[in-house]
Amino acid sequence: MGQVTLDFSVTPWWGLRDPSQVMKMALFRPYAFYNSRMSNPVSSPEKATSSKRPVGRPTAYRPEMCEQLIEAMAGGHSAEAGAAKISISARSLFEWQKLHPEFLMAIQEGRHRAVLFWESLAIDVARGKSGNSQMITLALKKETGRPAAGTMTFRRPNSLAPMVGPFRQR
């Protein structure tokens, strides 16, 4: 074990000026750690200019995935379902939207094609083909974020209101 030497003329890197606090920390760190006049191996220029290897797993994103996603969504699927169909997690879907503008454009194109699919199906059902109009309406609401054109909402009158009134007066 090396000799521990303190130099109080140099302020430690974490900014402590009280010698008692520095003394406590000196038991765990060698002298070179506190002396700012010595070169820091972590921030040395040789280390900074060297090429670093990327950290973590490489991305699975490929530009051809944009077309695959558009085709998957053209069958009426949402972006998440289309991503699952081409083996992409929802987390990757949202991350790649932020990182790759062409992927975001592909999702928007896919949403347009999904709406086209559902509207075409609605027109076919309106012309007499078999289909579930409620399911089509639900899918269009989900894809567009608004109710289908021409839909009306009805409120049922509260028929129990006159009966509840007298019971509250007790």
JSON list of C-alpha atoms in Angstrom, two decimals:
[
{"chain": "A", "resi": 1, "resn": "MET", "atom": "CA", "xyz": [0.00, 0.00, 0.00]},
{"chain": "A", "resi": 2, "resn": "GLY", "atom": "CA", "xyz": [1.34, 3.41, -1.02]},
{"chain": "A", "resi": 3, "resn": "GLN", "atom": "CA", "xyz": [1.87, 6.43, 1.13]},
{"chain": "A", "resi": 4, "resn": "VAL", "atom": "CA", "xyz": [-1.09, 8.83, 1.36]},
{"chain": "A", "resi": 5, "resn": "THR", "atom": "CA", "xyz": [-0.10, 12.49, 1.05]},
{"chain": "A", "resi": 6, "resn": "LEU", "atom": "CA", "xyz": [-2.46, 15.44, 1.15]},
{"chain": "A", "resi": 7, "resn": "ASP", "atom": "CA", "xyz": [-1.89, 18.74, -0.60]},
{"chain": "A", "resi": 8, "resn": "PHE", "atom": "CA", "xyz": [-4.41, 21.27, 0.78]},
{"chain": "A", "resi": 9, "resn": "SER", "atom": "CA", "xyz": [-3.24, 24.02, -1.58]},
{"chain": "A", "resi": 10, "resn": "VAL", "atom": "CA", "xyz": [-5.16, 22.30, -4.39]},
{"chain": "A", "resi": 11, "resn": "THR", "atom": "CA", "xyz": [-8.93, 22.20, -4.12]},
{"chain": "A", "resi": 12, "resn": "PRO", "atom": "CA", "xyz": [-10.14, 18.64, -4.59]},
{"chain": "A", "resi": 13, "resn": "TRP", "atom": "CA", "xyz": [-12.17, 17.98, -7.75]},
{"chain": "A", "resi": 14, "resn": "TRP", "atom": "CA", "xyz": [-15.49, 17.67, -5.92]},
{"chain": "A", "resi": 15, "resn": "GLY", "atom": "CA", "xyz": [-15.06, 21.11, -4.36]},
{"chain": "A", "resi": 16, "resn": "LEU", "atom": "CA", "xyz": [-14.60, 20.24, -0.67]},
{"chain": "A", "resi": 17, "resn": "ARG", "atom": "CA", "xyz": [-12.50, 22.79, 1.19]},
{"chain": "A", "resi": 18, "resn": "ASP", "atom": "CA", "xyz": [-12.82, 21.43, 4.72]},
{"chain": "A", "resi": 19, "resn": "PRO", "atom": "CA", "xyz": [-9.59, 19.51, 5.58]},
{"chain": "A", "resi": 20, "resn": "SER", "atom": "CA", "xyz": [-11.47, 17.06, 7.83]},
{"chain": "A", "resi": 21, "resn": "GLN", "atom": "CA", "xyz": [-13.71, 15.97, 4.96]},
{"chain": "A", "resi": 22, "resn": "VAL", "atom": "CA", "xyz": [-10.72, 15.71, 2.65]},
{"chain": "A", "resi": 23, "resn": "MET", "atom": "CA", "xyz": [-8.88, 13.64, 5.26]},
{"chain": "A", "resi": 24, "resn": "LYS", "atom": "CA", "xyz": [-11.77, 11.17, 5.41]},
{"chain": "A", "resi": 25, "resn": "MET", "atom": "CA", "xyz": [-11.72, 10.78, 1.64]},
{"chain": "A", "resi": 26, "resn": "ALA", "atom": "CA", "xyz": [-7.91, 10.51, 1.55]},
{"chain": "A", "resi": 27, "resn": "LEU", "atom": "CA", "xyz": [-8.10, 7.13, 3.21]},
{"chain": "A", "resi": 28, "resn": "PHE", "atom": "CA", "xyz": [-9.76, 5.74, 0.08]},
{"chain": "A", "resi": 29, "resn": "ARG", "atom": "CA", "xyz": [-7.96, 7.63, -2.73]},
{"chain": "A", "resi": 30, "resn": "PRO", "atom": "CA", "xyz": [-4.26, 7.91, -3.65]},
{"chain": "A", "resi": 31, "resn": "TYR", "atom": "CA", "xyz": [-2.46, 11.25, -3.89]},
{"chain": "A", "resi": 32, "resn": "ALA", "atom": "CA", "xyz": [-2.62, 11.37, -7.71]},
{"chain": "A", "resi": 33, "resn": "PHE", "atom": "CA", "xyz": [-6.40, 11.37, -7.55]},
{"chain": "A", "resi": 34, "resn": "TYR", "atom": "CA", "xyz": [-6.47, 14.71, -5.67]},
{"chain": "A", "resi": 35, "resn": "ASN", "atom": "CA", "xyz": [-3.58, 16.46, -7.35]},
{"chain": "A", "resi": 36, "resn": "SER", "atom": "CA", "xyz": [-4.98, 18.41, -10.30]},
{"chain": "A", "resi": 37, "resn": "ARG", "atom": "CA", "xyz": [-1.48, 19.12, -11.62]},
{"chain": "A", "resi": 38, "resn": "MET", "atom": "CA", "xyz": [-1.10, 15.50, -12.67]},
{"chain": "A", "resi": 39, "resn": "SER", "atom": "CA", "xyz": [-2.64, 14.33, -15.93]},
{"chain": "A", "resi": 40, "resn": "ASN", "atom": "CA", "xyz": [-5.98, 12.62, -15.72]},
{"chain": "A", "resi": 41, "resn": "PRO", "atom": "CA", "xyz": [-5.92, 9.37, -17.70]},
{"chain": "A", "resi": 42, "resn": "VAL", "atom": "CA", "xyz": [-9.66, 9.58, -18.35]},
{"chain": "A", "resi": 43, "resn": "SER", "atom": "CA", "xyz": [-9.60, 13.05, -19.91]},
{"chain": "A", "resi": 44, "resn": "SER", "atom": "CA", "xyz": [-6.22, 12.81, -21.67]},
{"chain": "A", "resi": 45, "resn": "PRO", "atom": "CA", "xyz": [-6.12, 14.03, -25.30]},
{"chain": "A", "resi": 46, "resn": "GLU", "atom": "CA", "xyz": [-4.97, 10.61, -26.56]},
{"chain": "A", "resi": 47, "resn": "LYS", "atom": "CA", "xyz": [-8.07, 9.00, -25.09]},
{"chain": "A", "resi": 48, "resn": "ALA", "atom": "CA", "xyz": [-10.40, 11.68, -26.47]},
{"chain": "A", "resi": 49, "resn": "THR", "atom": "CA", "xyz": [-9.16, 11.39, -30.07]},
{"chain": "A", "resi": 50, "resn": "SER", "atom": "CA", "xyz": [-9.19, 7.60, -30.20]},
{"chain": "A", "resi": 51, "resn": "SER", "atom": "CA", "xyz": [-12.12, 6.04, -32.02]},
{"chain": "A", "resi": 52, "resn": "LYS", "atom": "CA", "xyz": [-14.65, 4.60, -29.62]},
{"chain": "A", "resi": 53, "resn": "ARG", "atom": "CA", "xyz": [-16.64, 1.50, -30.28]},
{"chain": "A", "resi": 54, "resn": "PRO", "atom": "CA", "xyz": [-20.38, 1.99, -30.03]},
{"chain": "A", "resi": 55, "resn": "VAL", "atom": "CA", "xyz": [-21.86, 0.91, -26.74]},
{"chain": "A", "resi": 56, "resn": "GLY", "atom": "CA", "xyz": [-24.80, -1.48, -26.66]},
{"chain": "A", "resi": 57, "resn": "ARG", "atom": "CA", "xyz": [-26.48, -3.68, -29.16]},
{"chain": "A", "resi": 58, "resn": "PRO", "atom": "CA", "xyz": [-26.45, -2.49, -32.78]},
{"chain": "A", "resi": 59, "resn": "THR", "atom": "CA", "xyz": [-29.77, -1.26, -34.14]},
{"chain": "A", "resi": 60, "resn": "ALA", "atom": "CA", "xyz": [-31.96, -3.59, -36.15]},
{"chain": "A", "resi": 61, "resn": "TYR", "atom": "CA", "xyz": [-33.27, -0.69, -38.26]},
{"chain": "A", "resi": 62, "resn": "ARG", "atom": "CA", "xyz": [-32.95, -1.10, -42.01]},
{"chain": "A", "resi": 63, "resn": "PRO", "atom": "CA", "xyz": [-34.30, 1.35, -44.62]},
{"chain": "A", "resi": 64, "resn": "GLU", "atom": "CA", "xyz": [-36.28, -1.44, -46.34]},
{"chain": "A", "resi": 65, "resn": "MET", "atom": "CA", "xyz": [-38.37, -1.77, -43.16]},
{"chain": "A", "resi": 66, "resn": "CYS", "atom": "CA", "xyz": [-40.19, 1.41, -44.18]},
{"chain": "A", "resi": 67, "resn": "GLU", "atom": "CA", "xyz": [-41.75, -0.32, -47.19]},
{"chain": "A", "resi": 68, "resn": "GLN", "atom": "CA", "xyz": [-42.48, -3.45, -45.17]},
{"chain": "A", "resi": 69, "resn": "LEU", "atom": "CA", "xyz": [-44.33, -1.38, -42.56]},
{"chain": "A", "resi": 70, "resn": "ILE", "atom": "CA", "xyz": [-46.35, 0.47, -45.20]},
{"chain": "A", "resi": 71, "resn": "GLU", "atom": "CA", "xyz": [-47.43, -2.83, -46.75]},
{"chain": "A", "resi": 72, "resn": "ALA", "atom": "CA", "xyz": [-48.31, -4.29, -43.35]},
{"chain": "A", "resi": 73, "resn": "MET", "atom": "CA", "xyz": [-50.44, -1.26, -42.48]},
{"chain": "A", "resi": 74, "resn": "ALA", "atom": "CA", "xyz": [-52.12, -1.22, -45.90]},
{"chain": "A", "resi": 75, "resn": "GLY", "atom": "CA", "xyz": [-54.18, -4.21, -44.75]},
{"chain": "A", "resi": 76, "resn": "GLY", "atom": "CA", "xyz": [-55.92, -2.03, -42.18]},
{"chain": "A", "resi": 77, "resn": "HIS", "atom": "CA", "xyz": [-53.52, -2.58, -39.29]},
{"chain": "A", "resi": 78, "resn": "SER", "atom": "CA", "xyz": [-52.46, 0.10, -36.83]},
{"chain": "A", "resi": 79, "resn": "ALA", "atom": "CA", "xyz": [-48.81, 1.15, -36.61]},
{"chain": "A", "resi": 80, "resn": "GLU", "atom": "CA", "xyz": [-48.25, -1.09, -33.58]},
{"chain": "A", "resi": 81, "resn": "ALA", "atom": "CA", "xyz": [-49.88, -4.11, -35.23]},
{"chain": "A", "resi": 82, "resn": "GLY", "atom": "CA", "xyz": [-47.97, -3.47, -38.46]},
{"chain": "A", "resi": 83, "resn": "ALA", "atom": "CA", "xyz": [-44.74, -3.32, -36.48]},
{"chain": "A", "resi": 84, "resn": "ALA", "atom": "CA", "xyz": [-45.56, -6.60, -34.76]},
{"chain": "A", "resi": 85, "resn": "LYS", "atom": "CA", "xyz": [-46.30, -8.13, -38.17]},
{"chain": "A", "resi": 86, "resn": "ILE", "atom": "CA", "xyz": [-42.75, -7.32, -39.35]},
{"chain": "A", "resi": 87, "resn": "SER", "atom": "CA", "xyz": [-41.21, -8.34, -35.98]},
{"chain": "A", "resi": 88, "resn": "ILE", "atom": "CA", "xyz": [-40.54, -4.90, -34.49]},
{"chain": "A", "resi": 89, "resn": "SER", "atom": "CA", "xyz": [-41.36, -4.07, -30.89]},
{"chain": "A", "resi": 90, "resn": "ALA", "atom": "CA", "xyz": [-43.55, -1.07, -30.10]},
{"chain": "A", "resi": 91, "resn": "ARG", "atom": "CA", "xyz": [-40.64, 0.49, -28.23]},
{"chain": "A", "resi": 92, "resn": "SER", "atom": "CA", "xyz": [-38.42, 0.29, -31.33]},
{"chain": "A", "resi": 93, "resn": "LEU", "atom": "CA", "xyz": [-41.27, 1.68, -33.41]},
{"chain": "A", "resi": 94, "resn": "PHE", "atom": "CA", "xyz": [-41.48, 4.83, -31.29]},
{"chain": "A", "resi": 95, "resn": "GLU", "atom": "CA", "xyz": [-37.69, 5.22, -30.96]},
{"chain": "A", "resi": 96, "resn": "TRP", "atom": "CA", "xyz": [-37.13, 4.88, -34.70]},
{"chain": "A", "resi": 97, "resn": "GLN", "atom": "CA", "xyz": [-39.77, 7.54, -35.37]},
{"chain": "A", "resi": 98, "resn": "LYS", "atom": "CA", "xyz": [-37.61, 9.99, -33.44]},
{"chain": "A", "resi": 99, "resn": "LEU", "atom": "CA", "xyz": [-34.31, 8.90, -34.97]},
{"chain": "A", "resi": 100, "resn": "HIS", "atom": "CA", "xyz": [-35.23, 8.29, -38.62]},
{"chain": "A", "resi": 101, "resn": "PRO", "atom": "CA", "xyz": [-37.47, 10.84, -40.41]},
{"chain": "A", "resi": 102, "resn": "GLU", "atom": "CA", "xyz": [-38.05, 8.44, -43.32]},
{"chain": "A", "resi": 103, "resn": "PHE", "atom": "CA", "xyz": [-39.49, 5.90, -40.86]},
{"chain": "A", "resi": 104, "resn": "LEU", "atom": "CA", "xyz": [-41.90, 8.52, -39.50]},
{"chain": "A", "resi": 105, "resn": "MET", "atom": "CA", "xyz": [-42.98, 9.29, -43.08]},
{"chain": "A", "resi": 106, "resn": "ALA", "atom": "CA", "xyz": [-43.53, 5.56, -43.68]},
{"chain": "A", "resi": 107, "resn": "ILE", "atom": "CA", "xyz": [-45.80, 5.35, -40.61]},
{"chain": "A", "resi": 108, "resn": "GLN", "atom": "CA", "xyz": [-47.82, 8.32, -41.84]},
{"chain": "A", "resi": 109, "resn": "GLU", "atom": "CA", "xyz": [-48.13, 6.74, -45.31]},
{"chain": "A", "resi": 110, "resn": "GLY", "atom": "CA", "xyz": [-49.17, 3.47, -43.68]},
{"chain": "A", "resi": 111, "resn": "ARG", "atom": "CA", "xyz": [-51.87, 5.24, -41.67]},
{"chain": "A", "resi": 112, "resn": "HIS", "atom": "CA", "xyz": [-53.25, 6.78, -44.86]},
{"chain": "A", "resi": 113, "resn": "ARG", "atom": "CA", "xyz": [-53.36, 3.37, -46.50]},
{"chain": "A", "resi": 114, "resn": "ALA", "atom": "CA", "xyz": [-55.05, 1.83, -43.45]},
{"chain": "A", "resi": 115, "resn": "VAL", "atom": "CA", "xyz": [-57.76, 4.50, -43.59]},
{"chain": "A", "resi": 116, "resn": "LEU", "atom": "CA", "xyz": [-58.15, 3.80, -47.32]},
{"chain": "A", "resi": 117, "resn": "PHE", "atom": "CA", "xyz": [-58.59, 0.10, -46.55]},
{"chain": "A", "resi": 118, "resn": "TRP", "atom": "CA", "xyz": [-61.29, 0.71, -43.94]},
{"chain": "A", "resi": 119, "resn": "GLU", "atom": "CA", "xyz": [-63.12, 3.32, -46.02]},
{"chain": "A", "resi": 120, "resn": "SER", "atom": "CA", "xyz": [-63.14, 0.98, -49.03]},
{"chain": "A", "resi": 121, "resn": "LEU", "atom": "CA", "xyz": [-64.58, -1.74, -46.84]},
{"chain": "A", "resi": 122, "resn": "ALA", "atom": "CA", "xyz": [-67.24, 0.67, -45.53]},
{"chain": "A", "resi": 123, "resn": "ILE", "atom": "CA", "xyz": [-68.23, 1.58, -49.08]},
{"chain": "A", "resi": 124, "resn": "ASP", "atom": "CA", "xyz": [-68.51, -2.11, -49.99]},
{"chain": "A", "resi": 125, "resn": "VAL", "atom": "CA", "xyz": [-70.75, -2.78, -46.97]},
{"chain": "A", "resi": 126, "resn": "ALA", "atom": "CA", "xyz": [-72.88, 0.25, -47.88]},
{"chain": "A", "resi": 127, "resn": "ARG", "atom": "CA", "xyz": [-73.33, -1.18, -51.38]},
{"chain": "A", "resi": 128, "resn": "GLY", "atom": "CA", "xyz": [-74.68, -4.44, -49.99]},
{"chain": "A", "resi": 129, "resn": "LYS", "atom": "CA", "xyz": [-71.68, -6.69, -49.40]},
{"chain": "A", "resi": 130, "resn": "SER", "atom": "CA", "xyz": [-71.56, -8.55, -46.12]},
{"chain": "A", "resi": 131, "resn": "GLY", "atom": "CA", "xyz": [-69.55, -7.04, -43.30]},
{"chain": "A", "resi": 132, "resn": "ASN", "atom": "CA", "xyz": [-69.73, -5.62, -39.81]},
{"chain": "A", "resi": 133, "resn": "SER", "atom": "CA", "xyz": [-70.42, -1.89, -40.02]},
{"chain": "A", "resi": 134, "resn": "GLN", "atom": "CA", "xyz": [-69.81, -1.38, -36.29]},
{"chain": "A", "resi": 135, "resn": "MET", "atom": "CA", "xyz": [-66.35, -2.91, -36.57]},
{"chain": "A", "resi": 136, "resn": "ILE", "atom": "CA", "xyz": [-65.54, -0.71, -39.56]},
{"chain": "A", "resi": 137, "resn": "THR", "atom": "CA", "xyz": [-66.73, 2.39, -37.69]},
{"chain": "A", "resi": 138, "resn": "LEU", "atom": "CA", "xyz": [-64.62, 1.45, -34.68]},
{"chain": "A", "resi": 139, "resn": "ALA", "atom": "CA", "xyz": [-61.53, 0.91, -36.85]},
{"chain": "A", "resi": 140, "resn": "LEU", "atom": "CA", "xyz": [-62.02, 4.25, -38.61]},
{"chain": "A", "resi": 141, "resn": "LYS", "atom": "CA", "xyz": [-62.40, 6.03, -35.26]},
{"chain": "A", "resi": 142, "resn": "LYS", "atom": "CA", "xyz": [-59.16, 4.44, -34.09]},
{"chain": "A", "resi": 143, "resn": "GLU", "atom": "CA", "xyz": [-57.20, 5.22, -37.25]},
{"chain": "A", "resi": 144, "resn": "THR", "atom": "CA", "xyz": [-58.40, 8.78, -37.77]},
{"chain": "A", "resi": 145, "resn": "GLY", "atom": "CA", "xyz": [-58.94, 9.79, -34.16]},
{"chain": "A", "resi": 146, "resn": "ARG", "atom": "CA", "xyz": [-62.39, 11.20, -34.93]},
{"chain": "A", "resi": 147, "resn": "PRO", "atom": "CA", "xyz": [-65.87, 9.73, -35.49]},
{"chain": "A", "resi": 148, "resn": "ALA", "atom": "CA", "xyz": [-66.82, 8.75, -39.00]},
{"chain": "A", "resi": 149, "resn": "ALA", "atom": "CA", "xyz": [-68.50, 11.45, -41.10]},
{"chain": "A", "resi": 150, "resn": "GLY", "atom": "CA", "xyz": [-72.26, 11.41, -40.87]},
{"chain": "A", "resi": 151, "resn": "THR", "atom": "CA", "xyz": [-72.47, 9.66, -37.50]},
{"chain": "A", "resi": 152, "resn": "MET", "atom": "CA", "xyz": [-74.78, 11.06, -34.89]},
{"chain": "A", "resi": 153, "resn": "THR", "atom": "CA", "xyz": [-74.68, 10.58, -31.15]},
{"chain": "A", "resi": 154, "resn": "PHE", "atom": "CA", "xyz": [-77.90, 10.16, -29.17]},
{"chain": "A", "resi": 155, "resn": "ARG", "atom": "CA", "xyz": [-78.37, 10.69, -25.48]},
{"chain": "A", "resi": 156, "resn": "ARG", "atom": "CA", "xyz": [-80.94, 8.69, -23.68]},
{"chain": "A", "resi": 157, "resn": "PRO", "atom": "CA", "xyz": [-83.01, 10.87, -21.36]},
{"chain": "A", "resi": 158, "resn": "ASN", "atom": "CA", "xyz": [-82.58, 10.13, -17.71]},
{"chain": "A", "resi": 159, "resn": "SER", "atom": "CA", "xyz": [-85.90, 8.42, -17.05]},
{"chain": "A", "resi": 160, "resn": "LEU", "atom": "CA", "xyz": [-85.13, 7.78, -13.37]},
{"chain": "A", "resi": 161, "resn": "ALA", "atom": "CA", "xyz": [-84.68, 11.44, -12.44]},
{"chain": "A", "resi": 162, "resn": "PRO", "atom": "CA", "xyz": [-88.33, 12.08, -11.43]},
{"chain": "A", "resi": 163, "resn": "MET", "atom": "CA", "xyz": [-88.32, 9.01, -9.17]},
{"chain": "A", "resi": 164, "resn": "VAL", "atom": "CA", "xyz": [-85.09, 9.87, -7.39]},
{"chain": "A", "resi": 165, "resn": "GLY", "atom": "CA", "xyz": [-86.21, 13.39, -6.43]},
{"chain": "A", "resi": 166, "resn": "PRO", "atom": "CA", "xyz": [-88.82, 12.49, -3.76]},
{"chain": "A", "resi": 167, "resn": "PHE", "atom": "CA", "xyz": [-86.53, 9.95, -2.07]},
{"chain": "A", "resi": 168, "resn": "ARG", "atom": "CA", "xyz": [-83.81, 12.53, -1.51]},
{"chain": "A", "resi": 169, "resn": "GLN", "atom": "CA", "xyz": [-86.10, 14.78, 0.52]},
{"chain": "A", "resi": 170, "resn": "ARG", "atom": "CA", "xyz": [-86.31, 12.52, 3.57]}
]
